[in-house]
Short mmCIF file of N, CA and C and ligand atoms in Angstrom, two decimals:
data_model
loop_
_atom_site.label_atom_id
_atom_site.label_comp_id
_atom_site.label_asym_id
_atom_site.label_seq_id
_atom_site.Cartn_x
_atom_site.Cartn_y
_atom_site.Cartn_z
N UNK V 1 44.51 43.83 -11.98
CA UNK V 1 43.37 44.31 -12.74
C UNK V 1 43.72 44.31 -14.23
N UNK V 2 42.87 43.74 -15.04
CA UNK V 2 43.13 43.68 -16.47
C UNK V 2 42.30 44.73 -17.20
N UNK V 3 42.74 45.06 -18.40
CA UNK V 3 41.98 46.02 -19.21
C UNK V 3 42.23 47.45 -18.80
N UNK V 4 41.43 48.35 -19.33
CA UNK V 4 41.64 49.77 -19.07
C UNK V 4 41.13 50.17 -17.70
N UNK V 5 41.78 51.18 -17.16
CA UNK V 5 41.38 51.66 -15.84
C UNK V 5 40.75 53.05 -15.98
N UNK V 6 39.50 53.15 -15.57
CA UNK V 6 38.80 54.43 -15.59
C UNK V 6 38.52 54.86 -14.16
N UNK V 7 38.45 56.16 -13.96
CA UNK V 7 38.03 56.72 -12.67
C UNK V 7 37.01 57.82 -12.93
N UNK V 8 36.05 57.93 -12.03
CA UNK V 8 35.06 58.99 -12.13
C UNK V 8 35.26 59.96 -10.97
N UNK V 9 34.99 61.23 -11.19
CA UNK V 9 35.10 62.22 -10.11
C UNK V 9 33.94 63.17 -10.16
N UNK V 10 33.51 63.64 -8.99
CA UNK V 10 32.43 64.62 -8.95
C UNK V 10 32.89 65.85 -8.21
N UNK V 11 32.35 66.99 -8.60
CA UNK V 11 32.70 68.24 -7.93
C UNK V 11 31.46 69.10 -7.76
N UNK V 12 31.47 69.91 -6.72
CA UNK V 12 30.33 70.78 -6.43
C UNK V 12 30.87 72.08 -5.87
N UNK V 13 30.22 73.19 -6.18
CA UNK V 13 30.63 74.46 -5.59
C UNK V 13 29.44 75.41 -5.55
N UNK V 14 29.53 76.36 -4.64
CA UNK V 14 28.51 77.41 -4.54
C UNK V 14 29.22 78.72 -4.21
N UNK V 15 28.76 79.81 -4.80
CA UNK V 15 29.29 81.14 -4.46
C UNK V 15 28.13 82.11 -4.31
N UNK V 16 28.28 83.03 -3.35
CA UNK V 16 27.32 84.11 -3.19
C UNK V 16 27.40 85.04 -4.41
N UNK V 17 26.28 85.65 -4.75
CA UNK V 17 26.24 86.65 -5.83
C UNK V 17 26.11 88.02 -5.20
N UNK V 18 27.07 88.90 -5.51
CA UNK V 18 27.07 90.24 -4.91
C UNK V 18 27.37 91.30 -5.97
N UNK V 19 26.97 92.53 -5.66
CA UNK V 19 27.27 93.65 -6.56
C UNK V 19 28.77 93.92 -6.56
N UNK V 20 29.27 94.42 -7.68
CA UNK V 20 30.68 94.81 -7.75
C UNK V 20 31.62 93.66 -8.09
N UNK V 21 31.06 92.51 -8.43
CA UNK V 21 31.88 91.37 -8.85
C UNK V 21 31.39 90.91 -10.22
N UNK V 22 32.30 90.23 -10.97
CA UNK V 22 31.93 89.72 -12.29
C UNK V 22 31.30 88.34 -12.15
N UNK V 23 30.34 88.05 -13.04
CA UNK V 23 29.75 86.71 -13.09
C UNK V 23 30.51 85.91 -14.15
N UNK V 24 31.36 85.00 -13.68
CA UNK V 24 32.19 84.18 -14.58
C UNK V 24 31.73 82.75 -14.52
N UNK V 25 31.52 82.17 -15.69
CA UNK V 25 31.13 80.76 -15.76
C UNK V 25 31.95 80.09 -16.86
N UNK V 26 32.80 79.20 -16.47
CA UNK V 26 33.66 78.53 -17.45
C UNK V 26 34.65 79.49 -18.09
N UNK V 27 34.99 80.55 -17.38
CA UNK V 27 35.93 81.54 -17.91
C UNK V 27 35.27 82.61 -18.76
N UNK V 28 33.98 82.48 -18.98
CA UNK V 28 33.25 83.47 -19.79
C UNK V 28 32.54 84.44 -18.85
N UNK V 29 32.66 85.74 -19.13
CA UNK V 29 31.94 86.71 -18.32
C UNK V 29 30.53 86.89 -18.87
N UNK V 30 29.55 86.69 -17.99
CA UNK V 30 28.14 86.81 -18.36
C UNK V 30 27.66 88.18 -17.89
N UNK V 31 27.11 89.00 -18.79
CA UNK V 31 26.64 90.32 -18.37
C UNK V 31 25.52 90.21 -17.32
N UNK V 32 25.74 90.80 -16.15
CA UNK V 32 24.75 90.75 -15.07
C UNK V 32 25.15 91.79 -14.04
N UNK V 33 24.18 92.24 -13.23
CA UNK V 33 24.50 93.31 -12.25
C UNK V 33 25.21 92.78 -11.01
N UNK V 34 25.31 91.47 -10.86
CA UNK V 34 26.02 90.90 -9.72
C UNK V 34 26.97 89.79 -10.20
N UNK V 35 27.90 89.43 -9.34
CA UNK V 35 28.84 88.36 -9.70
C UNK V 35 29.24 87.57 -8.47
N UNK V 36 30.12 86.60 -8.69
CA UNK V 36 30.49 85.68 -7.62
C UNK V 36 31.48 86.30 -6.65
N UNK V 37 31.11 86.23 -5.36
CA UNK V 37 32.04 86.61 -4.30
C UNK V 37 33.00 85.43 -4.10
N UNK V 38 34.28 85.74 -3.92
CA UNK V 38 35.24 84.66 -3.70
C UNK V 38 36.63 85.20 -3.54
N UNK V 39 37.52 84.36 -3.02
CA UNK V 39 38.92 84.76 -2.86
C UNK V 39 39.58 84.86 -4.23
N UNK V 40 39.29 83.86 -5.08
CA UNK V 40 39.75 83.90 -6.47
C UNK V 40 38.70 84.68 -7.26
N UNK V 41 38.66 84.49 -8.57
CA UNK V 41 37.63 85.19 -9.35
C UNK V 41 36.23 84.61 -9.11
N UNK V 42 36.15 83.49 -8.41
CA UNK V 42 34.85 82.95 -8.01
C UNK V 42 34.12 82.12 -9.07
N UNK V 43 34.82 81.72 -10.11
CA UNK V 43 34.17 80.98 -11.21
C UNK V 43 33.69 79.61 -10.71
N UNK V 44 32.42 79.58 -10.34
CA UNK V 44 31.84 78.41 -9.67
C UNK V 44 31.90 77.14 -10.53
N UNK V 45 31.72 77.30 -11.82
CA UNK V 45 31.74 76.14 -12.72
C UNK V 45 33.16 75.55 -12.81
N UNK V 46 34.15 76.42 -12.94
CA UNK V 46 35.53 75.91 -13.01
C UNK V 46 35.96 75.29 -11.68
N UNK V 47 35.47 75.83 -10.57
CA UNK V 47 35.82 75.25 -9.27
C UNK V 47 35.22 73.85 -9.12
N UNK V 48 33.99 73.66 -9.59
CA UNK V 48 33.37 72.33 -9.54
C UNK V 48 34.16 71.36 -10.43
N UNK V 49 34.60 71.84 -11.58
CA UNK V 49 35.38 71.00 -12.50
C UNK V 49 36.73 70.62 -11.90
N UNK V 50 37.38 71.58 -11.25
CA UNK V 50 38.67 71.31 -10.61
C UNK V 50 38.50 70.23 -9.55
N UNK V 51 37.45 70.33 -8.73
CA UNK V 51 37.23 69.32 -7.70
C UNK V 51 36.89 67.96 -8.31
N UNK V 52 36.17 67.96 -9.42
CA UNK V 52 35.84 66.69 -10.08
C UNK V 52 37.12 66.02 -10.60
N UNK V 53 38.00 66.81 -11.19
CA UNK V 53 39.27 66.26 -11.70
C UNK V 53 40.15 65.74 -10.57
N UNK V 54 40.28 66.55 -9.51
CA UNK V 54 41.10 66.13 -8.37
C UNK V 54 40.49 64.89 -7.72
N UNK V 55 39.15 64.85 -7.66
CA UNK V 55 38.46 63.71 -7.06
C UNK V 55 38.68 62.44 -7.88
N UNK V 56 38.59 62.55 -9.18
CA UNK V 56 38.77 61.38 -10.05
C UNK V 56 40.16 60.78 -9.85
N UNK V 57 41.16 61.64 -9.75
CA UNK V 57 42.55 61.17 -9.60
C UNK V 57 42.93 60.96 -8.13
N UNK V 58 41.98 61.18 -7.21
CA UNK V 58 42.21 61.05 -5.77
C UNK V 58 43.41 61.91 -5.34
N UNK V 59 43.38 63.17 -5.75
CA UNK V 59 44.48 64.10 -5.46
C UNK V 59 44.07 65.20 -4.49
N UNK V 60 43.03 64.95 -3.69
CA UNK V 60 42.61 65.96 -2.72
C UNK V 60 41.56 66.88 -3.29
N UNK V 61 41.53 68.13 -2.79
CA UNK V 61 40.49 69.05 -3.24
C UNK V 61 41.07 70.43 -3.53
N UNK V 62 40.21 71.29 -4.05
CA UNK V 62 40.64 72.62 -4.50
C UNK V 62 41.22 73.44 -3.35
N UNK V 63 40.65 73.27 -2.15
CA UNK V 63 41.13 74.03 -1.00
C UNK V 63 42.54 73.64 -0.58
N UNK V 64 42.90 72.38 -0.82
CA UNK V 64 44.24 71.90 -0.48
C UNK V 64 45.27 72.40 -1.49
N UNK V 65 44.87 72.45 -2.76
CA UNK V 65 45.82 72.86 -3.81
C UNK V 65 45.93 74.38 -3.95
N UNK V 66 44.79 75.07 -3.74
CA UNK V 66 44.76 76.53 -3.93
C UNK V 66 44.11 77.18 -2.71
N UNK V 67 44.76 77.12 -1.54
CA UNK V 67 44.11 77.58 -0.31
C UNK V 67 43.83 79.08 -0.31
N UNK V 68 42.65 79.47 0.19
CA UNK V 68 42.29 80.90 0.27
C UNK V 68 43.26 81.67 1.16
N UNK V 69 44.00 80.97 2.03
CA UNK V 69 44.96 81.65 2.91
C UNK V 69 46.21 82.08 2.15
N UNK V 70 46.36 81.58 0.92
CA UNK V 70 47.55 81.88 0.11
C UNK V 70 47.26 83.08 -0.79
N UNK V 71 48.02 84.16 -0.59
CA UNK V 71 47.78 85.41 -1.32
C UNK V 71 47.94 85.25 -2.83
N UNK V 72 48.65 84.17 -3.24
CA UNK V 72 48.85 83.93 -4.68
C UNK V 72 47.52 83.76 -5.41
N UNK V 73 46.50 83.26 -4.68
CA UNK V 73 45.22 82.92 -5.33
C UNK V 73 44.17 84.01 -5.16
N UNK V 74 44.60 85.16 -4.58
CA UNK V 74 43.66 86.27 -4.43
C UNK V 74 43.29 86.78 -5.82
N UNK V 75 41.99 86.79 -6.10
CA UNK V 75 41.45 87.22 -7.40
C UNK V 75 42.06 86.42 -8.57
N UNK V 76 42.53 85.21 -8.26
CA UNK V 76 43.17 84.39 -9.30
C UNK V 76 42.19 84.05 -10.42
N UNK V 77 42.73 83.98 -11.63
CA UNK V 77 41.97 83.54 -12.80
C UNK V 77 41.77 82.03 -12.66
N UNK V 78 40.51 81.62 -12.54
CA UNK V 78 40.25 80.19 -12.31
C UNK V 78 40.64 79.33 -13.51
N UNK V 79 40.76 79.94 -14.70
CA UNK V 79 41.25 79.19 -15.86
C UNK V 79 42.69 78.74 -15.61
N UNK V 80 43.45 79.58 -14.90
CA UNK V 80 44.83 79.22 -14.56
C UNK V 80 44.84 78.08 -13.53
N UNK V 81 43.93 78.15 -12.56
CA UNK V 81 43.84 77.08 -11.56
C UNK V 81 43.45 75.77 -12.24
N UNK V 82 42.54 75.85 -13.20
CA UNK V 82 42.12 74.64 -13.93
C UNK V 82 43.29 74.10 -14.76
N UNK V 83 44.04 74.99 -15.41
CA UNK V 83 45.18 74.55 -16.22
C UNK V 83 46.19 73.81 -15.35
N UNK V 84 46.43 74.32 -14.14
CA UNK V 84 47.38 73.65 -13.23
C UNK V 84 46.84 72.29 -12.81
N UNK V 85 45.52 72.21 -12.61
CA UNK V 85 44.89 70.94 -12.22
C UNK V 85 44.98 69.92 -13.36
N UNK V 86 44.70 70.37 -14.58
CA UNK V 86 44.77 69.49 -15.75
C UNK V 86 46.21 68.96 -15.89
N UNK V 87 47.19 69.82 -15.68
CA UNK V 87 48.60 69.42 -15.79
C UNK V 87 48.95 68.38 -14.72
N UNK V 88 48.39 68.57 -13.53
CA UNK V 88 48.64 67.64 -12.42
C UNK V 88 48.05 66.26 -12.72
N UNK V 89 46.82 66.26 -13.20
CA UNK V 89 46.14 65.00 -13.52
C UNK V 89 46.88 64.29 -14.66
N UNK V 90 47.32 65.06 -15.64
CA UNK V 90 48.10 64.52 -16.76
C UNK V 90 49.42 63.92 -16.26
N UNK V 91 50.08 64.64 -15.35
CA UNK V 91 51.37 64.17 -14.82
C UNK V 91 51.22 62.86 -14.05
N UNK V 92 50.02 62.62 -13.52
CA UNK V 92 49.76 61.37 -12.78
C UNK V 92 49.41 60.22 -13.72
N UNK V 93 49.39 60.51 -15.04
CA UNK V 93 49.16 59.45 -16.01
C UNK V 93 47.73 59.29 -16.48
N UNK V 94 46.92 60.33 -16.26
CA UNK V 94 45.51 60.24 -16.64
C UNK V 94 45.18 61.14 -17.83
N UNK V 95 44.22 60.67 -18.63
CA UNK V 95 43.68 61.47 -19.74
C UNK V 95 42.20 61.70 -19.43
N UNK V 96 41.73 62.90 -19.69
CA UNK V 96 40.31 63.21 -19.44
C UNK V 96 39.48 62.66 -20.61
N UNK V 97 38.43 61.92 -20.28
CA UNK V 97 37.56 61.35 -21.32
C UNK V 97 36.42 62.32 -21.64
N UNK V 98 35.71 62.75 -20.61
CA UNK V 98 34.61 63.70 -20.83
C UNK V 98 34.27 64.42 -19.54
N UNK V 99 33.50 65.47 -19.66
CA UNK V 99 33.02 66.22 -18.50
C UNK V 99 31.56 66.57 -18.71
N UNK V 100 30.78 66.43 -17.66
CA UNK V 100 29.36 66.80 -17.70
C UNK V 100 29.10 67.75 -16.53
N UNK V 101 28.61 68.94 -16.84
CA UNK V 101 28.46 69.98 -15.81
C UNK V 101 27.04 70.52 -15.78
N UNK V 102 26.64 70.96 -14.59
CA UNK V 102 25.35 71.63 -14.44
C UNK V 102 25.55 72.92 -13.65
N UNK V 103 25.02 74.02 -14.15
CA UNK V 103 25.03 75.28 -13.42
C UNK V 103 23.59 75.55 -12.98
N UNK V 104 23.42 75.89 -11.70
CA UNK V 104 22.09 76.21 -11.19
C UNK V 104 22.09 77.70 -10.82
N UNK V 105 21.32 78.46 -11.57
CA UNK V 105 21.32 79.93 -11.44
C UNK V 105 19.92 80.42 -11.79
N UNK V 106 19.39 81.29 -10.94
CA UNK V 106 18.02 81.77 -11.19
C UNK V 106 17.97 82.81 -12.30
N UNK V 107 18.87 83.78 -12.23
CA UNK V 107 18.96 84.84 -13.23
C UNK V 107 20.43 85.19 -13.40
N UNK V 108 20.89 85.62 -14.53
CA UNK V 108 20.18 85.72 -15.82
C UNK V 108 20.01 84.34 -16.47
N UNK V 109 19.21 84.29 -17.50
CA UNK V 109 19.03 83.03 -18.23
C UNK V 109 20.35 82.67 -18.92
N UNK V 110 20.78 81.45 -18.75
CA UNK V 110 22.08 81.05 -19.31
C UNK V 110 22.00 80.45 -20.71
N UNK V 111 20.80 80.06 -21.10
CA UNK V 111 20.70 79.34 -22.37
C UNK V 111 21.47 80.01 -23.52
N UNK V 112 21.34 81.34 -23.68
CA UNK V 112 22.06 81.98 -24.81
C UNK V 112 23.59 81.88 -24.70
N UNK V 113 24.09 81.57 -23.52
CA UNK V 113 25.54 81.54 -23.30
C UNK V 113 26.13 80.13 -23.23
N UNK V 114 25.25 79.13 -23.20
CA UNK V 114 25.72 77.77 -22.91
C UNK V 114 26.75 77.27 -23.92
N UNK V 115 26.54 77.54 -25.19
CA UNK V 115 27.49 77.03 -26.20
C UNK V 115 28.86 77.70 -26.06
N UNK V 116 28.85 78.98 -25.74
CA UNK V 116 30.13 79.69 -25.56
C UNK V 116 30.85 79.18 -24.31
N UNK V 117 30.09 78.92 -23.25
CA UNK V 117 30.69 78.38 -22.01
C UNK V 117 31.30 77.01 -22.30
N UNK V 118 30.54 76.20 -23.03
CA UNK V 118 30.97 74.85 -23.38
C UNK V 118 32.29 74.89 -24.15
N UNK V 119 32.37 75.80 -25.12
CA UNK V 119 33.59 75.92 -25.93
C UNK V 119 34.78 76.32 -25.06
N UNK V 120 34.55 77.25 -24.11
CA UNK V 120 35.62 77.69 -23.21
C UNK V 120 36.11 76.55 -22.34
N UNK V 121 35.16 75.81 -21.79
CA UNK V 121 35.51 74.70 -20.89
C UNK V 121 36.26 73.62 -21.66
N UNK V 122 35.78 73.30 -22.87
CA UNK V 122 36.43 72.27 -23.69
C UNK V 122 37.88 72.68 -23.98
N UNK V 123 38.08 73.94 -24.34
CA UNK V 123 39.43 74.43 -24.63
C UNK V 123 40.31 74.33 -23.39
N UNK V 124 39.74 74.70 -22.24
CA UNK V 124 40.52 74.67 -21.00
C UNK V 124 40.90 73.25 -20.61
N UNK V 125 40.06 72.28 -20.96
CA UNK V 125 40.34 70.88 -20.63
C UNK V 125 41.15 70.19 -21.73
N UNK V 126 41.35 70.89 -22.86
CA UNK V 126 42.06 70.31 -23.99
C UNK V 126 41.24 69.21 -24.66
N UNK V 127 39.92 69.37 -24.64
CA UNK V 127 39.01 68.37 -25.21
C UNK V 127 38.24 68.95 -26.39
N UNK V 128 37.80 68.06 -27.29
CA UNK V 128 36.88 68.51 -28.33
C UNK V 128 35.54 68.81 -27.65
N UNK V 129 34.80 69.74 -28.25
CA UNK V 129 33.56 70.21 -27.65
C UNK V 129 32.56 69.07 -27.41
N UNK V 130 32.60 68.07 -28.27
CA UNK V 130 31.68 66.94 -28.14
C UNK V 130 31.88 66.11 -26.87
N UNK V 131 32.99 66.33 -26.18
CA UNK V 131 33.24 65.60 -24.94
C UNK V 131 32.86 66.42 -23.70
N UNK V 132 32.31 67.61 -23.92
CA UNK V 132 31.96 68.49 -22.80
C UNK V 132 30.49 68.86 -22.87
N UNK V 133 29.81 68.66 -21.76
CA UNK V 133 28.41 69.01 -21.66
C UNK V 133 28.24 70.08 -20.59
N UNK V 134 27.49 71.12 -20.90
CA UNK V 134 27.16 72.15 -19.91
C UNK V 134 25.65 72.32 -19.93
N UNK V 135 25.04 72.09 -18.78
CA UNK V 135 23.59 72.21 -18.67
C UNK V 135 23.25 73.35 -17.72
N UNK V 136 22.16 74.05 -18.02
CA UNK V 136 21.77 75.19 -17.19
C UNK V 136 20.37 74.95 -16.63
N UNK V 137 20.24 75.17 -15.33
CA UNK V 137 18.94 75.01 -14.68
C UNK V 137 18.68 76.19 -13.75
N UNK V 138 17.42 76.36 -13.37
CA UNK V 138 17.10 77.27 -12.27
C UNK V 138 16.74 76.40 -11.06
N UNK V 139 16.57 77.05 -9.91
CA UNK V 139 16.17 76.32 -8.70
C UNK V 139 14.67 76.47 -8.47
N UNK V 140 13.93 76.93 -9.52
CA UNK V 140 12.47 77.07 -9.42
C UNK V 140 12.08 77.98 -8.25
N UNK V 141 12.93 78.98 -7.98
CA UNK V 141 12.62 79.94 -6.92
C UNK V 141 12.85 79.44 -5.51
N UNK V 142 13.38 78.23 -5.37
CA UNK V 142 13.54 77.64 -4.04
C UNK V 142 14.93 77.89 -3.45
N UNK V 143 14.96 78.18 -2.15
CA UNK V 143 16.23 78.28 -1.41
C UNK V 143 17.08 79.45 -1.84
N UNK V 144 18.35 79.48 -1.37
CA UNK V 144 19.24 80.62 -1.66
C UNK V 144 19.60 80.75 -3.14
N UNK V 145 19.57 79.66 -3.87
CA UNK V 145 19.84 79.76 -5.32
C UNK V 145 18.61 80.38 -5.98
N UNK V 146 17.46 79.90 -5.57
CA UNK V 146 16.19 80.37 -6.15
C UNK V 146 15.93 81.84 -5.89
N UNK V 147 16.41 82.34 -4.74
CA UNK V 147 16.19 83.75 -4.42
C UNK V 147 17.25 84.63 -5.07
N UNK V 148 18.22 84.03 -5.76
CA UNK V 148 19.24 84.81 -6.45
C UNK V 148 20.41 85.19 -5.57
N UNK V 149 20.47 84.63 -4.36
CA UNK V 149 21.58 84.94 -3.45
C UNK V 149 22.88 84.26 -3.86
N UNK V 150 22.76 83.18 -4.62
CA UNK V 150 23.95 82.37 -4.90
C UNK V 150 23.81 81.64 -6.22
N UNK V 151 24.94 81.12 -6.69
CA UNK V 151 24.98 80.29 -7.90
C UNK V 151 25.71 78.99 -7.52
N UNK V 152 25.24 77.90 -8.09
CA UNK V 152 25.79 76.58 -7.75
C UNK V 152 26.23 75.89 -9.03
N UNK V 153 27.24 75.03 -8.93
CA UNK V 153 27.64 74.23 -10.09
C UNK V 153 28.04 72.84 -9.63
N UNK V 154 27.78 71.89 -10.50
CA UNK V 154 28.17 70.49 -10.28
C UNK V 154 28.90 70.01 -11.52
N UNK V 155 29.84 69.10 -11.33
CA UNK V 155 30.56 68.55 -12.47
C UNK V 155 30.92 67.10 -12.21
N UNK V 156 30.87 66.30 -13.25
CA UNK V 156 31.32 64.92 -13.20
C UNK V 156 32.31 64.73 -14.34
N UNK V 157 33.45 64.11 -14.05
CA UNK V 157 34.41 63.83 -15.12
C UNK V 157 34.81 62.36 -15.08
N UNK V 158 35.20 61.86 -16.25
CA UNK V 158 35.75 60.51 -16.35
C UNK V 158 37.19 60.65 -16.83
N UNK V 159 38.09 59.90 -16.19
CA UNK V 159 39.49 59.90 -16.64
C UNK V 159 39.91 58.45 -16.93
N UNK V 160 40.90 58.34 -17.79
CA UNK V 160 41.34 57.05 -18.32
C UNK V 160 42.87 56.98 -18.12
N UNK V 161 43.34 55.88 -17.53
CA UNK V 161 44.80 55.77 -17.30
C UNK V 161 45.50 55.49 -18.64
N UNK V 162 46.46 56.33 -18.97
CA UNK V 162 47.18 56.15 -20.23
C UNK V 162 48.64 55.76 -20.01
N UNK V 163 49.13 55.86 -18.77
CA UNK V 163 50.49 55.40 -18.49
C UNK V 163 50.67 55.20 -16.99
MG1 MG F 1 34.63 78.10 -5.30
#
């Protein structure tokens, strides 16, 4: 194969929203009366990003690297899990080109927080903000996301072989 080698990866995650938990998106805590249930801190956006990165590099999935059966990841800071994933992808000779993410959440409205989330994600990926996109949508009242039972995130990343 001649020329540069690029790989694309996609990630998806969903978490239930329950009382007594924090709502974390991209490492940022969003004020709300409910938050993500999960073995780790439940940061749905970072989990989708981790799977997108692992998928791009064909390195398995988040459950294989950070299994819920492992007590080390109980209430783990997902920023730490992402940092380990970024280091792994880097060690395999890849550089992240960009990331495009979508969060689907009925309430609260995310628009006021999107720029702050974007900045957090960019910093966590070691990218300039212009290479990171975070989009916020609702589910128009449909299904478990629409009823506020859960939050969903999707992410797509591109990586470039540098060595
Ligand atoms: Mg998850």
